[in-house]
Amino acid sequence: MRVRCAEKEAYWRKVVRRQEESGRGVRRFCREEGISEASFYGWRRELQRRDRKEERSTAVDGGGTCPSPFVALRLAPTSTSVIEIVHPRGYIVRKPARNCSGPSRLRSGVKWKQS
């Protein structure tokens, strides 16, 4: 198992950011900065891997900014309230709010129809 060096990671994050902001290609940037092109590509790949891993763990923990496929609902029912959930693929779920005292009640009797 590799031990992370925070200073080295911070250094390479700055280098990668400078290259992106410079508008120069990687080869030219590395040559002008005196940086090994292989090291640059290796660190850029490693930082992307670390970021993806962090996003996945944040999504599992539920804390952070990673988008979740679930949306928290708060019910404030009236006699005419209807809950409507629209799925990106066009599925629509409609359920009278008066019958929804909790998540299990919302799941029961749900009818899917393609819009």
PDB file of N, CA, C and O in Angstrom, residues 15-51:
ATOM      1  N   VAL A  15       0.644  21.961 -10.523  1.00  0.00           N
ATOM      2  CA  VAL A  15       1.275  21.833 -11.838  1.00  0.00           C
ATOM      3  C   VAL A  15       0.224  21.533 -12.903  1.00  0.00           C
ATOM      4  O   VAL A  15       0.195  22.173 -13.962  1.00  0.00           O
ATOM      5  N   VAL A  16      -0.654  20.579 -12.624  1.00  0.00           N
ATOM      6  CA  VAL A  16      -1.701  20.204 -13.587  1.00  0.00           C
ATOM      7  C   VAL A  16      -2.623  21.396 -13.837  1.00  0.00           C
ATOM      8  O   VAL A  16      -2.978  21.692 -14.983  1.00  0.00           O
ATOM      9  N   ARG A  17      -2.990  22.109 -12.789  1.00  0.00           N
ATOM     10  CA  ARG A  17      -3.858  23.283 -12.937  1.00  0.00           C
ATOM     11  C   ARG A  17      -3.166  24.368 -13.772  1.00  0.00           C
ATOM     12  O   ARG A  17      -3.776  24.970 -14.654  1.00  0.00           O
ATOM     13  N   ARG A  18      -1.866  24.593 -13.500  1.00  0.00           N
ATOM     14  CA  ARG A  18      -1.123  25.606 -14.277  1.00  0.00           C
ATOM     15  C   ARG A  18      -1.086  25.239 -15.753  1.00  0.00           C
ATOM     16  O   ARG A  18      -1.239  26.095 -16.622  1.00  0.00           O
ATOM     17  N   GLN A  19      -0.890  23.944 -16.040  1.00  0.00           N
ATOM     18  CA  GLN A  19      -0.853  23.511 -17.441  1.00  0.00           C
ATOM     19  C   GLN A  19      -2.204  23.754 -18.101  1.00  0.00           C
ATOM     20  O   GLN A  19      -2.275  24.256 -19.213  1.00  0.00           O
ATOM     21  N   GLU A  20      -3.292  23.396 -17.409  1.00  0.00           N
ATOM     22  CA  GLU A  20      -4.632  23.581 -17.979  1.00  0.00           C
ATOM     23  C   GLU A  20      -4.913  25.057 -18.231  1.00  0.00           C
ATOM     24  O   GLU A  20      -5.481  25.428 -19.254  1.00  0.00           O
ATOM     25  N   GLU A  21      -4.514  25.905 -17.291  1.00  0.00           N
ATOM     26  CA  GLU A  21      -4.775  27.345 -17.420  1.00  0.00           C
ATOM     27  C   GLU A  21      -3.853  28.022 -18.429  1.00  0.00           C
ATOM     28  O   GLU A  21      -4.177  29.088 -18.946  1.00  0.00           O
ATOM     29  N   SER A  22      -2.701  27.402 -18.708  1.00  0.00           N
ATOM     30  CA  SER A  22      -1.726  28.023 -19.604  1.00  0.00           C
ATOM     31  C   SER A  22      -2.171  28.007 -21.062  1.00  0.00           C
ATOM     32  O   SER A  22      -1.738  28.854 -21.848  1.00  0.00           O
ATOM     33  N   GLY A  23      -3.001  27.033 -21.423  1.00  0.00           N
ATOM     34  CA  GLY A  23      -3.414  26.915 -22.815  1.00  0.00           C
ATOM     35  C   GLY A  23      -2.364  26.239 -23.686  1.00  0.00           C
ATOM     36  O   GLY A  23      -2.570  26.054 -24.876  1.00  0.00           O
ATOM     37  N   ARG A  24      -1.228  25.897 -23.099  1.00  0.00           N
ATOM     38  CA  ARG A  24      -0.164  25.216 -23.841  1.00  0.00           C
ATOM     39  C   ARG A  24      -0.410  23.716 -23.811  1.00  0.00           C
ATOM     40  O   ARG A  24      -1.024  23.194 -22.886  1.00  0.00           O
ATOM     41  N   GLY A  25       0.086  23.031 -24.826  1.00  0.00           N
ATOM     42  CA  GLY A  25       0.017  21.578 -24.842  1.00  0.00           C
ATOM     43  C   GLY A  25       0.917  21.010 -23.756  1.00  0.00           C
ATOM     44  O   GLY A  25       1.837  21.691 -23.265  1.00  0.00           O
ATOM     45  N   VAL A  26       0.678  19.759 -23.391  1.00  0.00           N
ATOM     46  CA  VAL A  26       1.448  19.123 -22.316  1.00  0.00           C
ATOM     47  C   VAL A  26       2.934  19.071 -22.667  1.00  0.00           C
ATOM     48  O   VAL A  26       3.792  19.409 -21.842  1.00  0.00           O
ATOM     49  N   ARG A  27       3.249  18.673 -23.881  1.00  0.00           N
ATOM     50  CA  ARG A  27       4.659  18.551 -24.279  1.00  0.00           C
ATOM     51  C   ARG A  27       5.386  19.880 -24.147  1.00  0.00           C
ATOM     52  O   ARG A  27       6.457  19.967 -23.539  1.00  0.00           O
ATOM     53  N   ARG A  28       4.802  20.944 -24.676  1.00  0.00           N
ATOM     54  CA  ARG A  28       5.440  22.267 -24.615  1.00  0.00           C
ATOM     55  C   ARG A  28       5.528  22.755 -23.168  1.00  0.00           C
ATOM     56  O   ARG A  28       6.564  23.264 -22.741  1.00  0.00           O
ATOM     57  N   PHE A  29       4.434  22.593 -22.419  1.00  0.00           N
ATOM     58  CA  PHE A  29       4.412  23.027 -21.023  1.00  0.00           C
ATOM     59  C   PHE A  29       5.528  22.336 -20.233  1.00  0.00           C
ATOM     60  O   PHE A  29       6.287  22.984 -19.508  1.00  0.00           O
ATOM     61  N   CYS A  30       5.632  21.023 -20.367  1.00  0.00           N
ATOM     62  CA  CYS A  30       6.634  20.263 -19.620  1.00  0.00           C
ATOM     63  C   CYS A  30       8.053  20.674 -20.020  1.00  0.00           C
ATOM     64  O   CYS A  30       8.928  20.813 -19.160  1.00  0.00           O
ATOM     65  N   ARG A  31       8.262  20.853 -21.306  1.00  0.00           N
ATOM     66  CA  ARG A  31       9.587  21.259 -21.780  1.00  0.00           C
ATOM     67  C   ARG A  31       9.961  22.620 -21.194  1.00  0.00           C
ATOM     68  O   ARG A  31      11.052  22.802 -20.664  1.00  0.00           O
ATOM     69  N   GLU A  32       9.030  23.588 -21.249  1.00  0.00           N
ATOM     70  CA  GLU A  32       9.314  24.937 -20.765  1.00  0.00           C
ATOM     71  C   GLU A  32       9.433  25.007 -19.240  1.00  0.00           C
ATOM     72  O   GLU A  32      10.135  25.850 -18.710  1.00  0.00           O
ATOM     73  N   GLU A  33       8.741  24.099 -18.538  1.00  0.00           N
ATOM     74  CA  GLU A  33       8.779  24.092 -17.073  1.00  0.00           C
ATOM     75  C   GLU A  33       9.865  23.164 -16.527  1.00  0.00           C
ATOM     76  O   GLU A  33      10.100  23.131 -15.313  1.00  0.00           O
ATOM     77  N   GLY A  34      10.502  22.392 -17.403  1.00  0.00           N
ATOM     78  CA  GLY A  34      11.540  21.465 -16.964  1.00  0.00           C
ATOM     79  C   GLY A  34      10.983  20.269 -16.208  1.00  0.00           C
ATOM     80  O   GLY A  34      11.603  19.758 -15.276  1.00  0.00           O
ATOM     81  N   ILE A  35       9.800  19.826 -16.621  1.00  0.00           N
ATOM     82  CA  ILE A  35       9.120  18.710 -15.957  1.00  0.00           C
ATOM     83  C   ILE A  35       9.110  17.517 -16.905  1.00  0.00           C
ATOM     84  O   ILE A  35       8.901  17.678 -18.109  1.00  0.00           O
ATOM     85  N   SER A  36       9.308  16.340 -16.356  1.00  0.00           N
ATOM     86  CA  SER A  36       9.232  15.123 -17.154  1.00  0.00           C
ATOM     87  C   SER A  36       7.796  14.934 -17.638  1.00  0.00           C
ATOM     88  O   SER A  36       6.852  14.965 -16.857  1.00  0.00           O
ATOM     89  N   GLU A  37       7.664  14.732 -18.941  1.00  0.00           N
ATOM     90  CA  GLU A  37       6.339  14.512 -19.527  1.00  0.00           C
ATOM     91  C   GLU A  37       5.698  13.248 -18.958  1.00  0.00           C
ATOM     92  O   GLU A  37       4.507  13.222 -18.648  1.00  0.00           O
ATOM     93  N   ALA A  38       6.494  12.205 -18.774  1.00  0.00           N
ATOM     94  CA  ALA A  38       5.977  10.950 -18.216  1.00  0.00           C
ATOM     95  C   ALA A  38       5.475  11.157 -16.788  1.00  0.00           C
ATOM     96  O   ALA A  38       4.423  10.640 -16.403  1.00  0.00           O
ATOM     97  N   SER A  39       6.205  11.925 -16.003  1.00  0.00           N
ATOM     98  CA  SER A  39       5.764  12.205 -14.624  1.00  0.00           C
ATOM     99  C   SER A  39       4.472  13.011 -14.631  1.00  0.00           C
ATOM    100  O   SER A  39       3.568  12.759 -13.831  1.00  0.00           O
ATOM    101  N   PHE A  40       4.393  13.987 -15.542  1.00  0.00           N
ATOM    102  CA  PHE A  40       3.184  14.806 -15.621  1.00  0.00           C
ATOM    103  C   PHE A  40       1.971  13.929 -15.920  1.00  0.00           C
ATOM    104  O   PHE A  40       0.964  13.987 -15.219  1.00  0.00           O
ATOM    105  N   TYR A  41       2.071  13.100 -16.968  1.00  0.00           N
ATOM    106  CA  TYR A  41       0.949  12.248 -17.334  1.00  0.00           C
ATOM    107  C   TYR A  41       0.614  11.253 -16.222  1.00  0.00           C
ATOM    108  O   TYR A  41      -0.555  11.002 -15.928  1.00  0.00           O
ATOM    109  N   GLY A  42       1.647  10.696 -15.602  1.00  0.00           N
ATOM    110  CA  GLY A  42       1.416   9.750 -14.513  1.00  0.00           C
ATOM    111  C   GLY A  42       0.684  10.398 -13.338  1.00  0.00           C
ATOM    112  O   GLY A  42      -0.271   9.828 -12.801  1.00  0.00           O
ATOM    113  N   TRP A  43       1.124  11.587 -12.956  1.00  0.00           N
ATOM    114  CA  TRP A  43       0.465  12.270 -11.836  1.00  0.00           C
ATOM    115  C   TRP A  43      -0.932  12.751 -12.201  1.00  0.00           C
ATOM    116  O   TRP A  43      -1.849  12.705 -11.383  1.00  0.00           O
ATOM    117  N   ARG A  44      -1.116  13.215 -13.417  1.00  0.00           N
ATOM    118  CA  ARG A  44      -2.453  13.656 -13.817  1.00  0.00           C
ATOM    119  C   ARG A  44      -3.429  12.487 -13.754  1.00  0.00           C
ATOM    120  O   ARG A  44      -4.541  12.611 -13.227  1.00  0.00           O
ATOM    121  N   ARG A  45      -2.990  11.327 -14.241  1.00  0.00           N
ATOM    122  CA  ARG A  45      -3.828  10.128 -14.192  1.00  0.00           C
ATOM    123  C   ARG A  45      -4.108   9.729 -12.734  1.00  0.00           C
ATOM    124  O   ARG A  45      -5.231   9.404 -12.379  1.00  0.00           O
ATOM    125  N   GLU A  46      -3.092   9.758 -11.890  1.00  0.00           N
ATOM    126  CA  GLU A  46      -3.251   9.395 -10.481  1.00  0.00           C
ATOM    127  C   GLU A  46      -4.205  10.356  -9.758  1.00  0.00           C
ATOM    128  O   GLU A  46      -5.057   9.935  -8.974  1.00  0.00           O
ATOM    129  N   LEU A  47      -4.090  11.632 -10.031  1.00  0.00           N
ATOM    130  CA  LEU A  47      -4.982  12.609  -9.394  1.00  0.00           C
ATOM    131  C   LEU A  47      -6.421  12.420  -9.850  1.00  0.00           C
ATOM    132  O   LEU A  47      -7.354  12.539  -9.047  1.00  0.00           O
ATOM    133  N   GLN A  48      -6.623  12.103 -11.122  1.00  0.00           N
ATOM    134  CA  GLN A  48      -7.971  11.827 -11.612  1.00  0.00           C
ATOM    135  C   GLN A  48      -8.537  10.577 -10.938  1.00  0.00           C
ATOM    136  O   GLN A  48      -9.699  10.546 -10.553  1.00  0.00           O
ATOM    137  N   ARG A  49      -7.694   9.545 -10.762  1.00  0.00           N
ATOM    138  CA  ARG A  49      -8.121   8.328 -10.088  1.00  0.00           C
ATOM    139  C   ARG A  49      -8.509   8.619  -8.641  1.00  0.00           C
ATOM    140  O   ARG A  49      -9.541   8.177  -8.161  1.00  0.00           O
ATOM    141  N   ARG A  50      -7.693   9.411  -7.962  1.00  0.00           N
ATOM    142  CA  ARG A  50      -7.991   9.762  -6.568  1.00  0.00           C
ATOM    143  C   ARG A  50      -9.288  10.557  -6.463  1.00  0.00           C
ATOM    144  O   ARG A  50     -10.079  10.353  -5.544  1.00  0.00           O
ATOM    145  N   ASP A  51      -9.496  11.472  -7.409  1.00  0.00           N
ATOM    146  CA  ASP A  51     -10.728  12.271  -7.390  1.00  0.00           C
ATOM    147  C   ASP A  51     -11.951  11.391  -7.610  1.00  0.00           C
ATOM    148  O   ASP A  51     -12.973  11.566  -6.952  1.00  0.00           O
TER     149      ASP A  51
END
